[in-house]
JSON list of C-alpha atoms in Angstrom, two decimals:
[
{"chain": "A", "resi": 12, "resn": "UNK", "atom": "CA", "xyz": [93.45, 60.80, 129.13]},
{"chain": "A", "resi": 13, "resn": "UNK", "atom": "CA", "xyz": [94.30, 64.17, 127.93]},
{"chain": "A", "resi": 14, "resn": "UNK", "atom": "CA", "xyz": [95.90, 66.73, 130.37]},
{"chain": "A", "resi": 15, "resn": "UNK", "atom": "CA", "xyz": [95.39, 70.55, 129.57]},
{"chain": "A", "resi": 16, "resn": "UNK", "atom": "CA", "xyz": [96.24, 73.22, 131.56]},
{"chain": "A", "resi": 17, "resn": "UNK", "atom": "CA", "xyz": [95.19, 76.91, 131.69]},
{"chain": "A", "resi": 18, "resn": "UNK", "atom": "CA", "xyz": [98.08, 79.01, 133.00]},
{"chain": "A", "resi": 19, "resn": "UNK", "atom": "CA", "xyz": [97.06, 82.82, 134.29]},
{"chain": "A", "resi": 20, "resn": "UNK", "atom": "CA", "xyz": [100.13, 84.67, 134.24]},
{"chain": "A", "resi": 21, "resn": "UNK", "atom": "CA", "xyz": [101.85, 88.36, 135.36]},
{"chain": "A", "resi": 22, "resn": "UNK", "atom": "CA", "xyz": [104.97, 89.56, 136.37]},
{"chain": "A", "resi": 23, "resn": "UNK", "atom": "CA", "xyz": [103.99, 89.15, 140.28]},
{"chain": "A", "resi": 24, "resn": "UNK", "atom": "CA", "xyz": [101.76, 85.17, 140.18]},
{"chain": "A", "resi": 25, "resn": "UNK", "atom": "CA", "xyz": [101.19, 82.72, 137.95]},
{"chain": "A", "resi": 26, "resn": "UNK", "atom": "CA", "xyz": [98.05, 80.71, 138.44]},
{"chain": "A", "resi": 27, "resn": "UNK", "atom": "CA", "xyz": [97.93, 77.27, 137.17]},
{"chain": "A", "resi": 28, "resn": "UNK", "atom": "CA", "xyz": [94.53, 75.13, 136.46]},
{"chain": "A", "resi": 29, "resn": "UNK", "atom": "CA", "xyz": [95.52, 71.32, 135.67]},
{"chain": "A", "resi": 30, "resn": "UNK", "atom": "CA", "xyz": [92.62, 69.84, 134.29]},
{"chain": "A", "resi": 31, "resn": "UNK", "atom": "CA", "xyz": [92.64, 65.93, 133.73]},
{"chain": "A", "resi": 32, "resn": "UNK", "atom": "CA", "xyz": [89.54, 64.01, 132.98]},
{"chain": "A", "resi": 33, "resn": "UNK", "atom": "CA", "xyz": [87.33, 65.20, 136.23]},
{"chain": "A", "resi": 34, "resn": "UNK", "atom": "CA", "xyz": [89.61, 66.57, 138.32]},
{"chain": "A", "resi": 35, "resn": "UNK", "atom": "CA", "xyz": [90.88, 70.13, 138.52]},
{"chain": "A", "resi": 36, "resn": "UNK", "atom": "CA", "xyz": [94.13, 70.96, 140.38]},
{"chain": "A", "resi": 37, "resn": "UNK", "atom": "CA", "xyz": [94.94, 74.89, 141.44]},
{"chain": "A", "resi": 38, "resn": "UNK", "atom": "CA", "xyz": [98.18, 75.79, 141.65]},
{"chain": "A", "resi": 39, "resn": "UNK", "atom": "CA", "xyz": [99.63, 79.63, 142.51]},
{"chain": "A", "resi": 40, "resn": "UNK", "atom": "CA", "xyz": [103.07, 80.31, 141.79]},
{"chain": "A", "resi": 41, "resn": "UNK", "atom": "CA", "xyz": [104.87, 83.56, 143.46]},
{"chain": "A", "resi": 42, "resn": "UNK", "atom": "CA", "xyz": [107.69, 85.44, 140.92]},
{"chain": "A", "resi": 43, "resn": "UNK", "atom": "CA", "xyz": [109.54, 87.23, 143.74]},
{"chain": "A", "resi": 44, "resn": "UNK", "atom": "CA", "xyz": [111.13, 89.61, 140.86]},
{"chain": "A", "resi": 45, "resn": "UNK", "atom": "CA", "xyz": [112.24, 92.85, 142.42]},
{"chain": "A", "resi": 46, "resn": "UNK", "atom": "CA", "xyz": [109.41, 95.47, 141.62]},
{"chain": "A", "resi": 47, "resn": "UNK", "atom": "CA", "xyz": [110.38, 98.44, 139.13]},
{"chain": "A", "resi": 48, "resn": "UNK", "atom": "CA", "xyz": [111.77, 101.21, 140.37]},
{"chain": "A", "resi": 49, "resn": "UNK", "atom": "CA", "xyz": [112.61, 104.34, 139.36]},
{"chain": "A", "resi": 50, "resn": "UNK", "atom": "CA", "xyz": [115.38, 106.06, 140.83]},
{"chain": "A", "resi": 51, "resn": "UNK", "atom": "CA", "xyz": [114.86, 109.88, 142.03]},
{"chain": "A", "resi": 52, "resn": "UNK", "atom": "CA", "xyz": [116.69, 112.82, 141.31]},
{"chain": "A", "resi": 53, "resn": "UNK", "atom": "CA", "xyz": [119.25, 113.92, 138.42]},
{"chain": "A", "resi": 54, "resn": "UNK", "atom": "CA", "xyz": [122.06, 115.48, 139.45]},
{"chain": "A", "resi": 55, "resn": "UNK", "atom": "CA", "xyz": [124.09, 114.27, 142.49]},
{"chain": "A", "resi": 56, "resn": "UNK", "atom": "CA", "xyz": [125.59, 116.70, 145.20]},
{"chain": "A", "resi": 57, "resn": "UNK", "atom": "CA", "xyz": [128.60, 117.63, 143.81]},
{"chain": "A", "resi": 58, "resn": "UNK", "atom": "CA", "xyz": [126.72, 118.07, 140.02]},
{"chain": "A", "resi": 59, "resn": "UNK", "atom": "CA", "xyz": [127.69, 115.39, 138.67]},
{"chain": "A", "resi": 60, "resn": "UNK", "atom": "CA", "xyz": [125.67, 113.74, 136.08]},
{"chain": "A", "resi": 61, "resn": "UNK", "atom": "CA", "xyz": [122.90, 110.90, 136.01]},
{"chain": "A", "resi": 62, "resn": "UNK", "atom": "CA", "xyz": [125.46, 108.38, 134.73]},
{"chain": "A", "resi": 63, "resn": "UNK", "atom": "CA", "xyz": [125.48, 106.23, 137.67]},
{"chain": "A", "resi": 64, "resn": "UNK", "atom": "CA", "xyz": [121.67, 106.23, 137.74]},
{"chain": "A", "resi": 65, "resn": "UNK", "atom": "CA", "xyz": [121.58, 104.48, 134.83]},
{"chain": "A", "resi": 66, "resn": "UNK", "atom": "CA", "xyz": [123.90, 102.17, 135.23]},
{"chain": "A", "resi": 67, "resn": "UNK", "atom": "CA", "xyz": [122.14, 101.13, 137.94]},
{"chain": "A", "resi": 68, "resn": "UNK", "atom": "CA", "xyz": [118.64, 100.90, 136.08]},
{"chain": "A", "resi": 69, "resn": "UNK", "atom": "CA", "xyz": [120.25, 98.79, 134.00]},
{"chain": "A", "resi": 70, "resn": "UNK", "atom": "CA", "xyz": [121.96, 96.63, 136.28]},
{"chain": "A", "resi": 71, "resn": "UNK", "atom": "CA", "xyz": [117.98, 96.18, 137.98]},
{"chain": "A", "resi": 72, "resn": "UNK", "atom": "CA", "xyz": [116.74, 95.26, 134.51]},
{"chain": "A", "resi": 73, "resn": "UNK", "atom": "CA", "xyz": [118.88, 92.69, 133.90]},
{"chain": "A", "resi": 74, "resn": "UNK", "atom": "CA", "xyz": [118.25, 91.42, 137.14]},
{"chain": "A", "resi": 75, "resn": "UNK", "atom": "CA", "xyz": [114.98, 91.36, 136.67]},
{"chain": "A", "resi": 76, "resn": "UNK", "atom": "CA", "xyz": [114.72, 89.43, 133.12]},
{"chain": "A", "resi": 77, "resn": "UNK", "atom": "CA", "xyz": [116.77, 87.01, 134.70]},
{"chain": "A", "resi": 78, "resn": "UNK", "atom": "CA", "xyz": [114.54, 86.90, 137.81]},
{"chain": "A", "resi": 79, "resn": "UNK", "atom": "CA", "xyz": [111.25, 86.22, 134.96]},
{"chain": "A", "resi": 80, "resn": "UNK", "atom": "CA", "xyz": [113.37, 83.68, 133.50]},
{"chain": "A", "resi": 81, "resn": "UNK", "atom": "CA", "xyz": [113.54, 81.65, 136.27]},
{"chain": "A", "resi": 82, "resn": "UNK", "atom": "CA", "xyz": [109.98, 82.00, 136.84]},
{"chain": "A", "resi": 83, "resn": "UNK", "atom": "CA", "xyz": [109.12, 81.10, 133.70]},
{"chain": "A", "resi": 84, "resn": "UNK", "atom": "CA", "xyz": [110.95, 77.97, 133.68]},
{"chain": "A", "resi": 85, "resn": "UNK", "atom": "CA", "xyz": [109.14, 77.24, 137.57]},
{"chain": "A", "resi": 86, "resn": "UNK", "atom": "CA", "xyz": [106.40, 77.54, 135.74]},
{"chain": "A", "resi": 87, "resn": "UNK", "atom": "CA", "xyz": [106.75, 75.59, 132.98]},
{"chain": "A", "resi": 88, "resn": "UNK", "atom": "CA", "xyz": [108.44, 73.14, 135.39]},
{"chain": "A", "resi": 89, "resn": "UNK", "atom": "CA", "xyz": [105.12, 73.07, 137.10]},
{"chain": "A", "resi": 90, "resn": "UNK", "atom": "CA", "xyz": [102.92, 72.25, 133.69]},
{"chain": "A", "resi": 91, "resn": "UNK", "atom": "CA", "xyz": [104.97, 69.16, 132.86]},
{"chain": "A", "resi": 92, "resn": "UNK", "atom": "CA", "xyz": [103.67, 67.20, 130.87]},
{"chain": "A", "resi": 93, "resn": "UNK", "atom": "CA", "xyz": [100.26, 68.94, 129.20]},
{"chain": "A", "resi": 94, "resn": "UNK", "atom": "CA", "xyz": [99.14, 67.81, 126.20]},
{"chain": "A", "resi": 95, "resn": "UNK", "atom": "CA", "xyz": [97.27, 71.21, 125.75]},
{"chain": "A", "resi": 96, "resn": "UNK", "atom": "CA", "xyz": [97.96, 74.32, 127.05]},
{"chain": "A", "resi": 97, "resn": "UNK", "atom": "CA", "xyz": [96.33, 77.85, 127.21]},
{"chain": "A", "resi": 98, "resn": "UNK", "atom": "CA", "xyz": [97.72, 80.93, 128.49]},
{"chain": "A", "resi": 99, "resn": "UNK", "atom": "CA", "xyz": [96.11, 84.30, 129.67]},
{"chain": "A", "resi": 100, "resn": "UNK", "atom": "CA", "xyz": [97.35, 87.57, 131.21]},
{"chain": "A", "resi": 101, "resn": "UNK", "atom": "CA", "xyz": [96.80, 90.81, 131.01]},
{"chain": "A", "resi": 102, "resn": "UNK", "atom": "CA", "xyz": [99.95, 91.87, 130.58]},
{"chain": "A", "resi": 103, "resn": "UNK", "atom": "CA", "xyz": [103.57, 90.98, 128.72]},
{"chain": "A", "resi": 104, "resn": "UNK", "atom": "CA", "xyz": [104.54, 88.09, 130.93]},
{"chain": "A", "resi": 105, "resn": "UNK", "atom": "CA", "xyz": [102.02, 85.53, 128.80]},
{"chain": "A", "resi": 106, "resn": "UNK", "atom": "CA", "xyz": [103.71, 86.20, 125.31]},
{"chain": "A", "resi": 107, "resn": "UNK", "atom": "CA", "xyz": [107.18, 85.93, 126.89]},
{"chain": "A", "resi": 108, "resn": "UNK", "atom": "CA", "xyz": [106.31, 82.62, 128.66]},
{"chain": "A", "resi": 109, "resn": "UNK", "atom": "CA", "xyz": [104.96, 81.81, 125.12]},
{"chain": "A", "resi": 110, "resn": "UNK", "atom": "CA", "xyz": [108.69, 82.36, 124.08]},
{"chain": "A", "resi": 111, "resn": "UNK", "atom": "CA", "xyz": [110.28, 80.22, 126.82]},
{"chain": "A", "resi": 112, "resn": "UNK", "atom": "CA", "xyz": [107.87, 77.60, 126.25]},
{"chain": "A", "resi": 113, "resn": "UNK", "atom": "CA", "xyz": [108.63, 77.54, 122.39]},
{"chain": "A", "resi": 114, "resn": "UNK", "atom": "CA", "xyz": [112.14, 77.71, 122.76]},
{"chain": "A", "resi": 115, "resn": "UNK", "atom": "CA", "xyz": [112.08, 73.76, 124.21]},
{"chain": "A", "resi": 116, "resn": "UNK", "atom": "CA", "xyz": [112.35, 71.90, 121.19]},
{"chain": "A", "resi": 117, "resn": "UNK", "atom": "CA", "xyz": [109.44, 69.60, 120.68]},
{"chain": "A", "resi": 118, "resn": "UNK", "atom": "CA", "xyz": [107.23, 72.16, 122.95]},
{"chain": "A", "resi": 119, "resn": "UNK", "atom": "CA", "xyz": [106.16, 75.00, 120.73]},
{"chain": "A", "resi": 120, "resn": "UNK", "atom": "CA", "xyz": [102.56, 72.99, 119.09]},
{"chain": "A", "resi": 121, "resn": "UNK", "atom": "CA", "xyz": [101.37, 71.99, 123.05]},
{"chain": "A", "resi": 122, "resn": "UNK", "atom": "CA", "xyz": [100.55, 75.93, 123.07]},
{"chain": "A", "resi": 123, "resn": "UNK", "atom": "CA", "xyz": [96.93, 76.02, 122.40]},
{"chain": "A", "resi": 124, "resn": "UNK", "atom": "CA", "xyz": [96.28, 79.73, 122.89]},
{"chain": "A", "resi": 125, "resn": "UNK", "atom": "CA", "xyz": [97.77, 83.10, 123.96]},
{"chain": "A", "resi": 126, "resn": "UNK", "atom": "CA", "xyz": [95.11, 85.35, 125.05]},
{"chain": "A", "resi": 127, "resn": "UNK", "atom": "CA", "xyz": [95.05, 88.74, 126.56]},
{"chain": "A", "resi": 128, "resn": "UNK", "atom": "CA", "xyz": [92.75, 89.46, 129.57]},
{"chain": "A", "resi": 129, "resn": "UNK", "atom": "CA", "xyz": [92.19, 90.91, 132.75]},
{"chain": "A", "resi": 130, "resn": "UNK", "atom": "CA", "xyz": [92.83, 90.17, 136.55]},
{"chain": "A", "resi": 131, "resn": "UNK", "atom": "CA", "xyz": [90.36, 87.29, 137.71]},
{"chain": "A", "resi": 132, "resn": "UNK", "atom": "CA", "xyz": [89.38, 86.20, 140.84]},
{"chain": "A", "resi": 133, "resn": "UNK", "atom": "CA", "xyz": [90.53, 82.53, 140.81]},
{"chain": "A", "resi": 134, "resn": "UNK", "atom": "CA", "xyz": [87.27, 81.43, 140.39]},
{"chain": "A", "resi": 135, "resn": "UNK", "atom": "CA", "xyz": [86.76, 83.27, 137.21]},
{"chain": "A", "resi": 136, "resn": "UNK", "atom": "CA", "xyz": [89.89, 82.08, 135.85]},
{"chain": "A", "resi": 137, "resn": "UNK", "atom": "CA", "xyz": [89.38, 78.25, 136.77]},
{"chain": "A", "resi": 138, "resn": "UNK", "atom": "CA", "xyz": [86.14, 78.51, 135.14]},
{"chain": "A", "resi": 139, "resn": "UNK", "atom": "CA", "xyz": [87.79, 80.42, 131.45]},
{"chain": "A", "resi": 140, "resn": "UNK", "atom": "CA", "xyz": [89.96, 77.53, 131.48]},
{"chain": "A", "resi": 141, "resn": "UNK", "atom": "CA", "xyz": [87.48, 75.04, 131.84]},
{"chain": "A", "resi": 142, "resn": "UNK", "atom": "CA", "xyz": [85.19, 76.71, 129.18]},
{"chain": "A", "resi": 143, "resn": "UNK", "atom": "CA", "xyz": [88.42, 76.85, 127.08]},
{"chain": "A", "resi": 144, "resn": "UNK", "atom": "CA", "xyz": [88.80, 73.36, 126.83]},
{"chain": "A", "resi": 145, "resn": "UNK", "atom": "CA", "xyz": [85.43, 72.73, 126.92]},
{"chain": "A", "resi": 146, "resn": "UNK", "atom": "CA", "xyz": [85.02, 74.75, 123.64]},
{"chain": "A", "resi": 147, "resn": "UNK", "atom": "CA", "xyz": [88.46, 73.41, 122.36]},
{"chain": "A", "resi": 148, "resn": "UNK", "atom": "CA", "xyz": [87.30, 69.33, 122.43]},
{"chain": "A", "resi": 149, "resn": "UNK", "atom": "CA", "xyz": [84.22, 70.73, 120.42]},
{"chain": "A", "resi": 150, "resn": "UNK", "atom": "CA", "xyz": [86.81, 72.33, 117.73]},
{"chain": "A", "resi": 151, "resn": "UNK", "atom": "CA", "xyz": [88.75, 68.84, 118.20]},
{"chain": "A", "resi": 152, "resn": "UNK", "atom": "CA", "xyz": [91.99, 70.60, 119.52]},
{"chain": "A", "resi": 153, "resn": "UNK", "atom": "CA", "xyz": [94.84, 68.07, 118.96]}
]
């Protein structure tokens, strides 16, 4: 029996349909990455430059891609095993858990699709996965 999963991703959730034979499984995964920030002001008290703002902001970046990279690998973690998978978003996060995913050797052809879409109610998305697959066993998806 074939397991697919449809995997509804942004930088703050990723929501996680498992669908084997009959049964469908919802899963919601938290990131806890800091939000972006942007730091106010440009010039200190004593007029000194924006130097140390920046350093900063990049400090928080890198803390942050390292933050998504952890929650990328929860949530690949969390899709184990799928034969198929298919992931939405409506934003960057679903192409870069694309990459993680394809960086695991042997991992890159269980990708069935990368869309682009927008925020669902769970509802909606548990039912674009199941039409997904749905469609996909019509198309004979491997």
């Amino acid at each position: 029996m074939k397991k697919n999963i449809g995997i509804w991703i942004d930088h703050k959730e990723a929501i996680l349909v498992l669908i084997e034979g009959d049964q469908t499984k919802v899963e919601r995964i938290e990131s806890d990455a800091e939000s972006h920030f942007r730091p106010s002001g440009g010039r200190k008290a004593g007029g000194t430059c924006v130097a140390q703002s920046v350093s900063k902001e990049q400090k928080a970046d890198e803390r942050r891609k390292h933050q998504f990279h952890n929650f990328y690998q929860m949530v690949i973690k969390k899709a184990g095993k799928a034969d198929n998978i298919f992931i939405f978003g409506p934003g960057e996060a679903k192409l870069e858990l694309a990459k993680e995913i394809e960086k695991i050797k042997g991992q890159h052809d269980r990708i069935a699709a990368v869309e682009t879409s927008d925020r669902l109610t769970e509802n909606q998305i548990v039912a674009k996965v199941k039409s997904f697959f749905l469609a996909s066993e019509n198309r004979h998806l491997p």
